[in-house]
Amino acid sequence: MDVTLHLAQDPAADALLGRSALAALTGMLLDQQIPMEWAFKGPRTIADRLGTDDLDAHEIAAMDPEAFAALLSEKPAVHRYPGSMAKRIQQLCQYLVEHHDGDAEAVWRGVDSGAELLRRLEDLPGFGKQKAQIFLALLGKRLGVAPEGWREAAGAYGEPASFRSVADITGPESLAKVRAHKQEMKAAAKAAKAAKR
């Protein structure tokens, strides 16, 4: 991996996301209940606090859980819920060590089909179907990982020229469009819920 991503809107954080499969997976894992940029800046913050240039699945998996949670809790915290996210990141790293010798890129290397890639992503701790589909779309649209049928497996997130998720962010303008789409979806869900009452 060596591409330019614009998810954190921070050059150092985005550079790490573009060259590190584990950083990209970790950012995706963190992307819930906080702004996207904050989530995708998290891997760089963790690496800085560990005193390294990259994240290492073996190192994180083996860390004392309390020490790792404390590292994520330092001000500014990596996430709104640093303790629970520290646990999830360690579970992800432990899975990668157990199943892929710590090599995050092995999750998608050599995959023959979009359906198989989606299954592999859904097997990751902390990745439900929606998160897996969004990450699959990110792989296909931004990272050149495009096995046959990847757009179909990614569902609506795989649609070209859409602005639904982090997979569609190429800079500040597209970030604003994705944010607007998310706000529209929240408003529609709220209206639908109110109509049922």
XYZ file of N, CA, C and O in Angstrom:
788
model
N 0.846 -1.186 0.000
C 0.000 0.000 0.000
C 0.884 1.239 0.000
O 1.773 1.365 0.811
N 0.599 2.140 -0.888
C 1.252 3.441 -0.857
C 0.449 4.389 -1.733
O 0.762 4.605 -2.886
N -0.617 4.910 -1.151
C -1.502 5.819 -1.863
C -1.730 7.041 -0.985
O -1.360 7.050 0.183
N -2.339 8.056 -1.543
C -2.675 9.232 -0.762
C -4.147 9.187 -0.413
O -4.992 9.146 -1.300
N -4.430 9.150 0.871
C -5.807 9.217 1.341
C -6.024 10.586 1.982
O -5.065 11.254 2.366
N -7.269 10.980 2.094
C -7.590 12.297 2.664
C -8.700 12.153 3.707
O -9.640 12.941 3.743
N -8.592 11.156 4.548
C -9.655 10.854 5.493
C -9.522 11.634 6.794
O -10.514 12.054 7.378
N -8.288 11.823 7.260
C -8.066 12.546 8.511
C -7.972 14.050 8.279
O -8.072 14.825 9.219
N -7.761 14.457 7.018
C -7.533 15.867 6.675
C -6.327 16.408 7.440
O -6.296 17.553 7.856
N -5.357 15.524 7.645
C -4.111 15.838 8.341
C -3.011 15.088 7.586
O -3.071 13.863 7.489
N -2.026 15.801 7.014
C -1.046 15.142 6.138
C -0.328 13.938 6.745
O -0.219 12.894 6.097
N 0.141 14.046 7.982
C 0.878 12.928 8.591
C -0.044 11.741 8.845
O 0.323 10.586 8.589
N -1.246 12.017 9.325
C -2.205 10.935 9.593
C -2.641 10.274 8.296
O -2.722 9.041 8.210
N -2.906 11.078 7.264
C -3.331 10.524 5.981
C -2.218 9.724 5.312
O -2.474 8.702 4.670
N -0.969 10.166 5.482
C 0.160 9.424 4.907
C 0.253 8.035 5.531
O 0.485 7.040 4.832
N 0.066 7.941 6.850
C 0.105 6.647 7.524
C -1.035 5.750 7.026
O -0.822 4.577 6.727
N -2.234 6.306 6.891
C -3.375 5.526 6.397
C -3.117 4.974 4.997
O -3.538 3.868 4.671
N -2.425 5.759 4.178
C -2.164 5.372 2.798
C -1.082 4.325 2.623
O -1.016 3.663 1.589
N -0.230 4.160 3.647
C 0.853 3.177 3.510
C 0.708 1.981 4.449
O 1.439 0.999 4.314
N -0.228 2.057 5.408
C -0.341 1.006 6.409
C -1.734 0.393 6.428
O -2.715 1.052 6.794
N -1.809 -0.874 6.082
C -3.096 -1.576 6.094
C -3.686 -1.612 7.501
O -4.891 -1.431 7.684
N -2.843 -1.818 8.510
C -3.340 -1.870 9.885
C -3.870 -0.507 10.325
O -4.904 -0.426 10.994
N -3.198 0.569 9.919
C -3.684 1.908 10.265
C -5.047 2.158 9.628
O -5.960 2.695 10.270
N -5.207 1.760 8.367
C -6.489 1.962 7.684
C -7.601 1.159 8.365
O -8.702 1.684 8.594
N -7.329 -0.091 8.719
C -8.327 -0.907 9.421
C -8.660 -0.310 10.786
O -9.822 -0.283 11.200
N -7.637 0.174 11.479
C -7.849 0.768 12.810
C -8.680 2.037 12.712
O -9.596 2.258 13.509
N -8.392 2.880 11.719
C -9.191 4.086 11.519
C -10.645 3.748 11.257
O -11.557 4.375 11.804
N -10.862 2.715 10.437
C -12.229 2.293 10.133
C -12.916 1.786 11.399
O -14.098 2.069 11.634
N -12.196 1.054 12.215
C -12.740 0.541 13.475
C -13.149 1.695 14.395
O -14.201 1.648 15.041
N -12.322 2.741 14.433
C -12.596 3.900 15.294
C -13.733 4.775 14.770
O -14.267 5.608 15.513
N -14.096 4.605 13.501
C -15.074 5.494 12.862
C -16.504 5.159 13.280
O -17.282 4.587 12.529
N -16.814 5.523 14.508
C -18.191 5.437 14.998
C -18.339 6.358 16.197
O -17.468 6.420 17.056
N -19.417 7.111 16.185
C -19.781 8.018 17.270
C -18.792 9.163 17.493
O -18.813 9.799 18.533
N -17.922 9.406 16.516
C -17.040 10.575 16.532
C -16.893 11.057 15.086
O -17.169 10.297 14.150
N -16.451 12.292 14.879
C -16.241 12.773 13.506
C -15.224 11.898 12.762
O -14.260 11.396 13.349
N -15.451 11.738 11.455
C -14.582 10.889 10.624
C -13.111 11.270 10.750
O -12.249 10.411 10.884
N -12.829 12.569 10.686
C -11.427 13.016 10.726
C -10.760 12.594 12.032
O -9.596 12.203 12.042
N -11.485 12.691 13.128
C -10.971 12.306 14.439
C -10.653 10.812 14.436
O -9.592 10.384 14.890
N -11.578 10.014 13.896
C -11.378 8.563 13.848
C -10.128 8.196 13.048
O -9.302 7.397 13.486
N -9.986 8.798 11.870
C -8.881 8.410 10.993
C -7.556 9.065 11.362
O -6.508 8.682 10.864
N -7.602 10.030 12.275
C -6.363 10.584 12.828
C -5.851 9.687 13.961
O -4.674 9.712 14.319
N -6.750 8.863 14.502
C -6.415 7.991 15.631
C -5.193 7.105 15.439
O -4.337 7.043 16.328
N -5.064 6.408 14.302
C -3.887 5.549 14.128
C -2.555 6.302 14.230
O -1.603 5.805 14.828
N -2.492 7.519 13.680
C -1.267 8.325 13.781
C -0.995 8.703 15.232
O 0.146 8.640 15.707
N -2.056 9.074 15.953
C -1.911 9.430 17.368
C -1.396 8.237 18.168
O -0.492 8.373 18.997
N -1.952 7.057 17.908
C -1.509 5.844 18.611
C -0.041 5.556 18.295
O 0.760 5.286 19.191
N 0.326 5.624 17.006
C 1.723 5.376 16.613
C 2.664 6.375 17.292
O 3.725 5.983 17.806
N 2.269 7.644 17.307
C 3.108 8.662 17.961
C 3.306 8.339 19.440
O 4.414 8.441 19.965
N 2.230 7.963 20.105
C 2.321 7.664 21.543
C 3.116 6.395 21.816
O 3.686 6.239 22.897
N 3.157 5.480 20.838
C 3.981 4.270 20.961
C 5.435 4.541 20.563
O 6.291 3.684 20.724
N 5.667 5.739 19.994
C 7.018 6.101 19.567
C 7.466 5.384 18.310
O 8.649 5.097 18.136
N 6.512 5.089 17.401
C 6.843 4.374 16.163
C 6.282 5.109 14.941
O 5.465 6.012 15.073
N 6.731 4.675 13.753
C 6.242 5.251 12.498
C 4.983 4.564 12.003
O 4.322 5.049 11.093
N 4.686 3.378 12.531
C 3.575 2.574 12.041
C 3.006 1.777 13.210
O 3.615 1.689 14.277
N 1.856 1.187 12.990
C 1.272 0.308 13.988
C 1.746 -1.117 13.715
O 1.903 -1.514 12.568
N 1.962 -1.860 14.772
C 2.416 -3.244 14.665
C 1.412 -4.131 15.407
O 1.235 -3.981 16.622
N 0.759 -5.023 14.683
C -0.283 -5.867 15.275
C 0.271 -6.727 16.410
O -0.393 -6.893 17.441
N 1.493 -7.269 16.241
C 2.091 -8.100 17.296
C 2.285 -7.288 18.574
O 1.956 -7.759 19.667
N 2.821 -6.075 18.426
C 3.090 -5.221 19.585
C 1.794 -4.855 20.311
O 1.683 -4.964 21.536
N 0.790 -4.411 19.555
C -0.470 -3.983 20.167
C -1.199 -5.171 20.793
O -1.736 -5.060 21.903
N -1.202 -6.305 20.119
C -1.880 -7.505 20.645
C -1.286 -7.938 21.980
O -1.996 -8.424 22.858
N 0.029 -7.761 22.134
C 0.726 -8.243 23.331
C 0.739 -7.225 24.481
O 1.134 -7.573 25.594
N 0.310 -6.005 24.222
C 0.367 -4.974 25.263
C -0.588 -5.283 26.415
O -1.633 -5.899 26.224
N -0.207 -4.809 27.591
C -1.095 -4.888 28.748
C -2.353 -4.079 28.429
O -2.245 -2.906 28.043
N -3.545 -4.681 28.560
C -4.774 -3.972 28.197
C -4.960 -2.637 28.921
O -5.415 -1.664 28.314
N -4.605 -2.586 30.194
C -4.758 -1.330 30.947
C -3.801 -0.266 30.423
O -4.157 0.911 30.329
N -2.588 -0.674 30.085
C -1.602 0.282 29.561
C -2.045 0.808 28.197
O -1.900 2.005 27.901
N -2.593 -0.079 27.367
C -3.050 0.361 26.038
C -4.261 1.282 26.171
O -4.363 2.293 25.476
N -5.173 0.956 27.080
C -6.335 1.826 27.317
C -5.875 3.194 27.825
O -6.418 4.231 27.409
N -4.872 3.213 28.694
C -4.347 4.483 29.213
C -3.727 5.306 28.078
O -3.884 6.531 28.026
N -3.050 4.634 27.153
C -2.433 5.300 26.002
C -3.510 5.993 25.145
O -3.329 7.126 24.706
N -4.641 5.328 24.936
C -5.727 5.921 24.139
C -6.482 7.001 24.907
O -7.102 7.869 24.299
N -6.396 6.943 26.247
C -7.124 7.900 27.086
C -6.379 9.207 27.310
O -6.977 10.189 27.753
N -5.047 9.210 27.044
C -4.277 10.448 27.220
C -4.971 11.584 26.484
O -5.564 11.384 25.432
N -4.853 12.793 27.031
C -5.470 13.963 26.383
C -4.628 14.411 25.196
O -3.421 14.494 25.317
N -5.209 14.700 24.044
C -6.614 14.439 23.731
C -6.838 12.947 23.477
O -6.013 12.289 22.847
N -7.947 12.443 23.980
C -8.261 11.015 23.837
C -8.419 10.661 22.358
O -8.849 11.483 21.553
N -8.056 9.440 22.024
C -8.143 8.960 20.646
C -9.603 8.807 20.207
O -9.916 8.939 19.028
N -10.492 8.552 21.165
C -11.907 8.315 20.865
C -12.743 8.766 22.057
O -12.226 8.873 23.176
N -13.999 9.006 21.819
C -14.927 9.367 22.904
C -14.978 8.269 23.958
O -15.175 8.520 25.141
N -14.809 7.005 23.528
C -14.817 5.858 24.436
C -13.464 5.141 24.335
O -13.367 4.052 23.750
N -12.413 5.743 24.885
C -11.063 5.182 24.672
C -10.863 3.788 25.250
O -10.172 2.968 24.649
N -11.493 3.496 26.384
C -11.314 2.171 26.990
C -11.886 1.058 26.130
O -11.214 0.066 25.842
N -13.132 1.236 25.683
C -13.750 0.184 24.869
C -13.093 0.088 23.498
O -12.941 -1.007 22.947
N -12.659 1.227 22.944
C -12.005 1.171 21.629
C -10.604 0.557 21.736
O -10.166 -0.141 20.817
N -9.924 0.775 22.853
C -8.623 0.127 23.054
C -8.797 -1.390 23.035
O -8.018 -2.116 22.398
N -9.849 -1.863 23.705
C -10.125 -3.307 23.740
C -10.404 -3.825 22.334
O -9.892 -4.874 21.927
N -11.203 -3.078 21.557
C -11.530 -3.511 20.195
C -10.295 -3.534 19.295
O -10.134 -4.435 18.476
N -9.445 -2.528 19.417
C -8.220 -2.491 18.601
C -7.334 -3.683 18.952
O -6.778 -4.339 18.060
N -7.210 -3.976 20.250
C -6.394 -5.125 20.634
C -7.004 -6.430 20.115
O -6.272 -7.314 19.656
N -8.331 -6.553 20.155
C -8.982 -7.762 19.618
C -8.715 -7.895 18.119
O -8.453 -9.000 17.628
N -8.774 -6.772 17.394
C -8.473 -6.788 15.964
C -7.036 -7.256 15.736
O -6.780 -8.128 14.899
N -6.102 -6.685 16.484
C -4.689 -7.053 16.321
C -4.440 -8.508 16.699
O -3.676 -9.210 16.025
N -5.100 -8.983 17.755
C -4.952 -10.387 18.150
C -5.476 -11.316 17.055
O -4.859 -12.343 16.758
N -6.594 -10.938 16.442
C -7.140 -11.722 15.334
C -6.150 -11.752 14.168
O -5.902 -12.808 13.581
N -5.582 -10.599 13.844
C -4.629 -10.527 12.725
C -3.380 -11.354 13.007
O -2.850 -12.010 12.110
N -2.913 -11.350 14.255
C -1.748 -12.162 14.621
C -2.094 -13.643 14.489
O -1.335 -14.426 13.902
N -3.256 -14.017 15.005
C -3.664 -15.428 14.999
C -3.937 -15.965 13.589
O -3.565 -17.088 13.258
N -4.580 -15.155 12.747
C -5.015 -15.633 11.433
C -4.125 -15.215 10.256
O -4.168 -15.846 9.207
N -3.357 -14.130 10.424
C -2.567 -13.604 9.303
C -1.142 -13.220 9.705
O -0.522 -12.385 9.055
N -0.636 -13.803 10.794
C 0.709 -13.508 11.292
C 0.929 -11.996 11.455
O 2.021 -11.491 11.228
N -0.124 -11.286 11.807
C -0.012 -9.852 12.060
C -0.033 -8.975 10.824
O 0.078 -7.752 10.929
N -0.177 -9.591 9.653
C -0.134 -8.853 8.383
C -1.555 -8.452 7.973
O -2.302 -9.254 7.413
N -1.937 -7.200 8.241
C -3.300 -6.740 7.955
C -3.635 -6.821 6.470
O -4.769 -7.145 6.097
N -2.659 -6.556 5.627
C -2.910 -6.571 4.185
C -3.268 -7.969 3.679
O -3.915 -8.123 2.638
N -2.892 -8.996 4.445
C -3.212 -10.377 4.063
C -4.719 -10.620 4.072
O -5.190 -11.572 3.438
N -5.483 -9.753 4.748
C -6.939 -9.901 4.756
C -7.481 -9.812 3.327
O -8.422 -10.507 2.973
N -6.874 -8.953 2.501
C -7.384 -8.817 1.129
C -6.415 -9.253 0.039
O -6.798 -9.386 -1.106
N -5.183 -9.532 0.382
C -4.216 -9.959 -0.642
C -4.649 -11.284 -1.272
O -4.954 -12.241 -0.575
N -4.706 -11.313 -2.598
C -5.007 -12.551 -3.312
C -6.457 -12.994 -3.290
O -6.759 -14.113 -3.698
N -7.359 -12.136 -2.821
C -8.776 -12.505 -2.789
C -9.329 -12.525 -4.211
O -9.040 -11.634 -5.007
N -10.130 -13.550 -4.534
C -10.642 -13.725 -5.900
C -11.952 -13.001 -6.188
O -12.246 -12.710 -7.332
N -12.742 -12.764 -5.146
C -14.065 -12.183 -5.400
C -14.450 -11.175 -4.328
O -13.959 -11.239 -3.197
N -15.346 -10.274 -4.714
C -15.853 -9.300 -3.765
C -16.582 -9.968 -2.606
O -16.468 -9.535 -1.457
N -17.318 -11.027 -2.892
C -18.060 -11.746 -1.847
C -17.099 -12.340 -0.811
O -17.354 -12.274 0.399
N -15.990 -12.922 -1.292
C -14.992 -13.497 -0.375
C -14.342 -12.393 0.454
O -14.122 -12.542 1.659
N -14.038 -11.254 -0.172
C -13.427 -10.147 0.554
C -14.385 -9.617 1.622
O -13.974 -9.360 2.756
N -15.647 -9.489 1.284
C -16.630 -9.029 2.263
C -16.690 -10.002 3.440
O -16.709 -9.586 4.604
N -16.681 -11.299 3.164
C -16.715 -12.298 4.236
C -15.495 -12.158 5.146
O -15.605 -12.185 6.371
N -14.317 -11.974 4.533
C -13.090 -11.820 5.331
C -13.143 -10.573 6.215
O -12.707 -10.594 7.361
N -13.677 -9.486 5.666
C -13.787 -8.247 6.449
C -14.811 -8.408 7.577
O -14.589 -7.937 8.698
N -15.909 -9.079 7.294
C -16.933 -9.305 8.328
C -16.422 -10.211 9.440
O -16.940 -10.168 10.564
N -15.410 -11.032 9.149
C -14.815 -11.899 10.170
C -13.963 -11.113 11.163
O -13.659 -11.615 12.249
N -13.563 -9.897 10.814
C -12.711 -9.101 11.695
C -13.493 -8.625 12.914
O -14.634 -8.169 12.784
N -12.904 -8.693 14.099
C -13.579 -8.172 15.296
C -13.923 -6.692 15.106
O -13.107 -5.906 14.637
N -15.161 -6.338 15.443
C -15.586 -4.941 15.352
C -16.117 -4.523 13.993
O -16.525 -3.379 13.811
N -16.116 -5.438 13.015
C -16.590 -5.125 11.669
C -17.902 -5.856 11.396
O -17.912 -7.047 11.110
N -19.016 -5.124 11.489
C -20.304 -5.665 11.075
C -20.428 -5.525 9.564
O -19.490 -5.075 8.889
N -21.589 -5.867 9.034
C -21.770 -5.846 7.578
C -21.556 -4.454 6.987
O -20.849 -4.293 5.997
N -22.167 -3.423 7.595
C -22.056 -2.071 7.035
C -20.610 -1.581 7.049
O -20.111 -1.065 6.051
N -19.926 -1.747 8.168
C -18.523 -1.304 8.263
C -17.661 -2.066 7.251
O -16.791 -1.496 6.601
N -17.924 -3.371 7.113
C -17.180 -4.191 6.155
C -17.434 -3.715 4.721
O -16.506 -3.634 3.907
N -18.688 -3.382 4.411
C -19.004 -2.901 3.055
C -18.343 -1.547 2.777
O -17.849 -1.322 1.676
N -18.341 -0.671 3.761
C -17.697 0.635 3.578
C -16.198 0.449 3.362
O -15.607 1.059 2.465
N -15.573 -0.419 4.164
C -14.130 -0.630 4.004
C -13.829 -1.310 2.673
O -12.839 -0.974 2.014
N -14.687 -2.222 2.244
C -14.516 -2.864 0.936
C -14.568 -1.796 -0.165
O -13.752 -1.811 -1.093
N -15.503 -0.857 -0.047
C -15.596 0.228 -1.033
C -14.347 1.102 -0.994
O -13.848 1.534 -2.037
N -13.813 1.351 0.205
C -12.566 2.122 0.332
C -11.419 1.393 -0.374
O -10.640 2.005 -1.118
N -11.337 0.083 -0.175
C -10.300 -0.720 -0.842
C -10.438 -0.616 -2.359
O -9.452 -0.420 -3.072
N -11.670 -0.756 -2.839
C -11.897 -0.749 -4.286
C -11.710 0.615 -4.922
O -11.107 0.739 -5.989
N -12.222 1.658 -4.269
C -12.194 3.003 -4.859
C -10.876 3.736 -4.649
O -10.470 4.533 -5.496
N -10.203 3.516 -3.528
C -9.015 4.320 -3.198
C -7.708 3.530 -3.152
O -6.640 4.097 -3.298
N -7.799 2.217 -2.899
C -6.563 1.457 -2.676
C -6.276 0.428 -3.763
O -5.341 -0.358 -3.658
N -7.103 0.410 -4.818
C -6.822 -0.463 -5.956
C -7.048 -1.942 -5.717
O -6.581 -2.778 -6.473
N -7.754 -2.287 -4.632
C -8.071 -3.688 -4.352
C -9.464 -3.926 -4.914
O -10.462 -3.571 -4.304
N -9.518 -4.493 -6.119
C -10.790 -4.578 -6.842
C -11.040 -5.971 -7.413
O -11.070 -6.164 -8.629
N -11.247 -6.976 -6.534
C -11.557 -8.303 -7.075
C -12.914 -8.280 -7.781
O -13.733 -7.389 -7.548
N -13.140 -9.250 -8.618
C -14.400 -9.328 -9.368
C -15.597 -9.264 -8.420
O -15.626 -9.945 -7.399
N -16.560 -8.409 -8.761
C -17.777 -8.298 -7.971
C -17.657 -7.449 -6.716
O -18.539 -7.471 -5.865
N -16.563 -6.673 -6.600
C -16.386 -5.897 -5.371
C -17.460 -4.827 -5.200
O -17.930 -4.589 -4.091
N -17.866 -4.181 -6.306
C -18.887 -3.123 -6.183
C -20.210 -3.711 -5.679
O -20.874 -3.122 -4.824
N -20.581 -4.867 -6.205
C -21.817 -5.519 -5.782
C -21.736 -5.905 -4.299
O -22.690 -5.707 -3.543
N -20.585 -6.454 -3.901
C -20.415 -6.856 -2.501
C -20.453 -5.650 -1.560
O -20.933 -5.753 -0.429
N -19.974 -4.508 -2.039
C -19.972 -3.292 -1.216
C -21.355 -2.639 -1.157
O -21.553 -1.682 -0.396
N -22.297 -3.125 -1.947
C -23.645 -2.555 -1.938
C -23.633 -1.120 -2.435
O -22.844 -0.754 -3.315
N -24.475 -0.291 -1.855
C -24.583 1.111 -2.280
C -23.260 1.860 -2.120
O -22.980 2.812 -2.857
N -22.421 1.413 -1.178
C -21.130 2.082 -0.959
C -20.174 1.902 -2.143
O -19.226 2.664 -2.298
N -20.429 0.888 -2.971
C -19.577 0.637 -4.125
C -19.963 1.433 -5.359
O -19.241 1.422 -6.359
N -21.107 2.119 -5.305
C -21.564 2.880 -6.478
C -20.550 3.949 -6.851
O -20.064 4.674 -5.983
N -20.220 4.067 -8.161
C -19.288 5.109 -8.576
C -19.933 6.490 -8.437
O -21.149 6.627 -8.489
N -19.101 7.487 -8.236
C -19.533 8.891 -8.175
C -20.621 9.142 -7.147
O -21.505 9.962 -7.349
N -20.568 8.392 -6.026
C -21.514 8.642 -4.935
C -20.741 9.297 -3.787
O -19.520 9.326 -3.788
N -21.462 9.820 -2.829
C -20.828 10.474 -1.683
C -21.494 9.977 -0.410
O -22.133 10.717 0.313
N -21.333 8.662 -0.154
C -22.001 8.004 0.968
C -21.114 7.773 2.177
O -21.616 7.647 3.289
N -19.804 7.619 1.958
C -18.954 7.146 3.052
C -17.509 7.619 2.868
O -17.190 8.306 1.900
N -16.655 7.186 3.786
C -15.233 7.529 3.711
C -14.605 7.044 2.405
O -13.603 7.597 1.963
N -15.206 6.042 1.775
C -14.678 5.523 0.508
C -14.736 6.568 -0.603
O -14.029 6.459 -1.604
N -15.563 7.597 -0.414
C -15.770 8.612 -1.451
C -15.022 9.920 -1.183
O -15.153 10.875 -1.939
N -14.231 9.952 -0.115
C -13.547 11.198 0.251
C -12.193 11.298 -0.443
O -11.339 10.426 -0.296
N -12.043 12.377 -1.206
C -10.768 12.634 -1.893
C -10.193 13.993 -1.476
O -9.122 14.363 -1.919
N -10.903 14.716 -0.644
C -10.454 16.029 -0.194
C -11.576 16.740 0.540
O -12.649 16.173 0.766
N -11.373 18.014 0.909
C -12.369 18.758 1.685
C -13.743 18.862 1.021
O -14.771 18.762 1.697
N -13.775 19.023 -0.303
C -15.061 19.174 -1.000
C -15.887 17.893 -0.920
O -17.087 17.926 -0.596
N -15.264 16.751 -1.190
C -16.005 15.489 -1.125
C -16.347 15.134 0.324
O -17.396 14.536 0.590
N -15.495 15.531 1.262
C -15.802 15.320 2.684
C -17.099 16.048 3.039
O -17.981 15.498 3.708
N -17.240 17.282 2.571
C -18.459 18.061 2.838
C -19.683 17.376 2.232
O -20.755 17.338 2.849
N -19.528 16.797 1.035
C -20.650 16.101 0.388
C -21.034 14.835 1.152
O -22.224 14.535 1.305
N -20.038 14.084 1.625
C -20.313 12.876 2.411
C -21.010 13.265 3.711
O -21.992 12.641 4.122
N -20.515 14.318 4.352
C -21.122 14.777 5.605
C -22.577 15.200 5.371
O -23.463 14.877 6.163
N -22.843 15.898 4.273
C -24.207 16.324 3.940
C -25.112 15.103 3.717
O -26.256 15.072 4.173
N -24.578 14.088 3.016
C -25.354 12.862 2.778
C -25.705 12.194 4.108
O -26.852 11.761 4.306
N -24.737 12.114 5.022
C -24.990 11.479 6.318
C -26.056 12.243 7.095
O -26.911 11.642 7.738
N -26.011 13.561 7.021
C -27.017 14.375 7.719
C -28.400 14.150 7.115
O -29.398 14.074 7.837
N -28.469 14.043 5.789
C -29.749 13.748 5.121
C -30.295 12.392 5.577
O -31.499 12.259 5.833
N -29.414 11.399 5.672
C -29.842 10.062 6.085
C -30.359 10.075 7.526
O -31.364 9.447 7.841
N -29.675 10.809 8.412
C -30.111 10.911 9.807
C -31.471 11.597 9.890
O -32.353 11.171 10.642
N -31.641 12.669 9.116
C -32.912 13.402 9.121
C -34.043 12.522 8.602
O -35.149 12.517 9.161
N -33.778 11.752 7.547
C -34.797 10.854 6.983
C -35.175 9.768 7.991
O -36.351 9.433 8.154
N -34.182 9.221 8.690
C -34.446 8.184 9.694
C -35.265 8.751 10.852
O -36.190 8.103 11.356
N -34.922 9.966 11.255
C -35.649 10.631 12.347
C -37.102 10.885 11.937
O -38.038 10.662 12.721
N -37.305 11.339 10.693
C -38.660 11.603 10.185
C -39.469 10.310 10.100
O -40.656 10.278 10.455
N -38.830 9.239 9.649
C -39.522 7.942 9.544
C -39.925 7.435 10.921
O -41.034 6.903 11.099
N -39.041 7.631 11.901
C -39.335 7.194 13.266
C -40.501 7.995 13.842
O -41.390 7.453 14.487
N -40.499 9.301 13.582
C -41.569 10.177 14.074
C -42.905 9.827 13.424
O -43.959 9.891 14.076
N -42.887 9.416 12.160
C -44.102 9.073 11.444
C -44.750 7.790 11.976
O -45.957 7.595 11.865
N -43.949 6.923 12.583
C -44.458 5.647 13.115
C -45.190 5.846 14.441
O -45.912 4.959 14.862
N -44.947 6.958 15.108
C -45.525 7.169 16.435
C -47.008 7.421 16.362
O -47.592 7.942 15.531
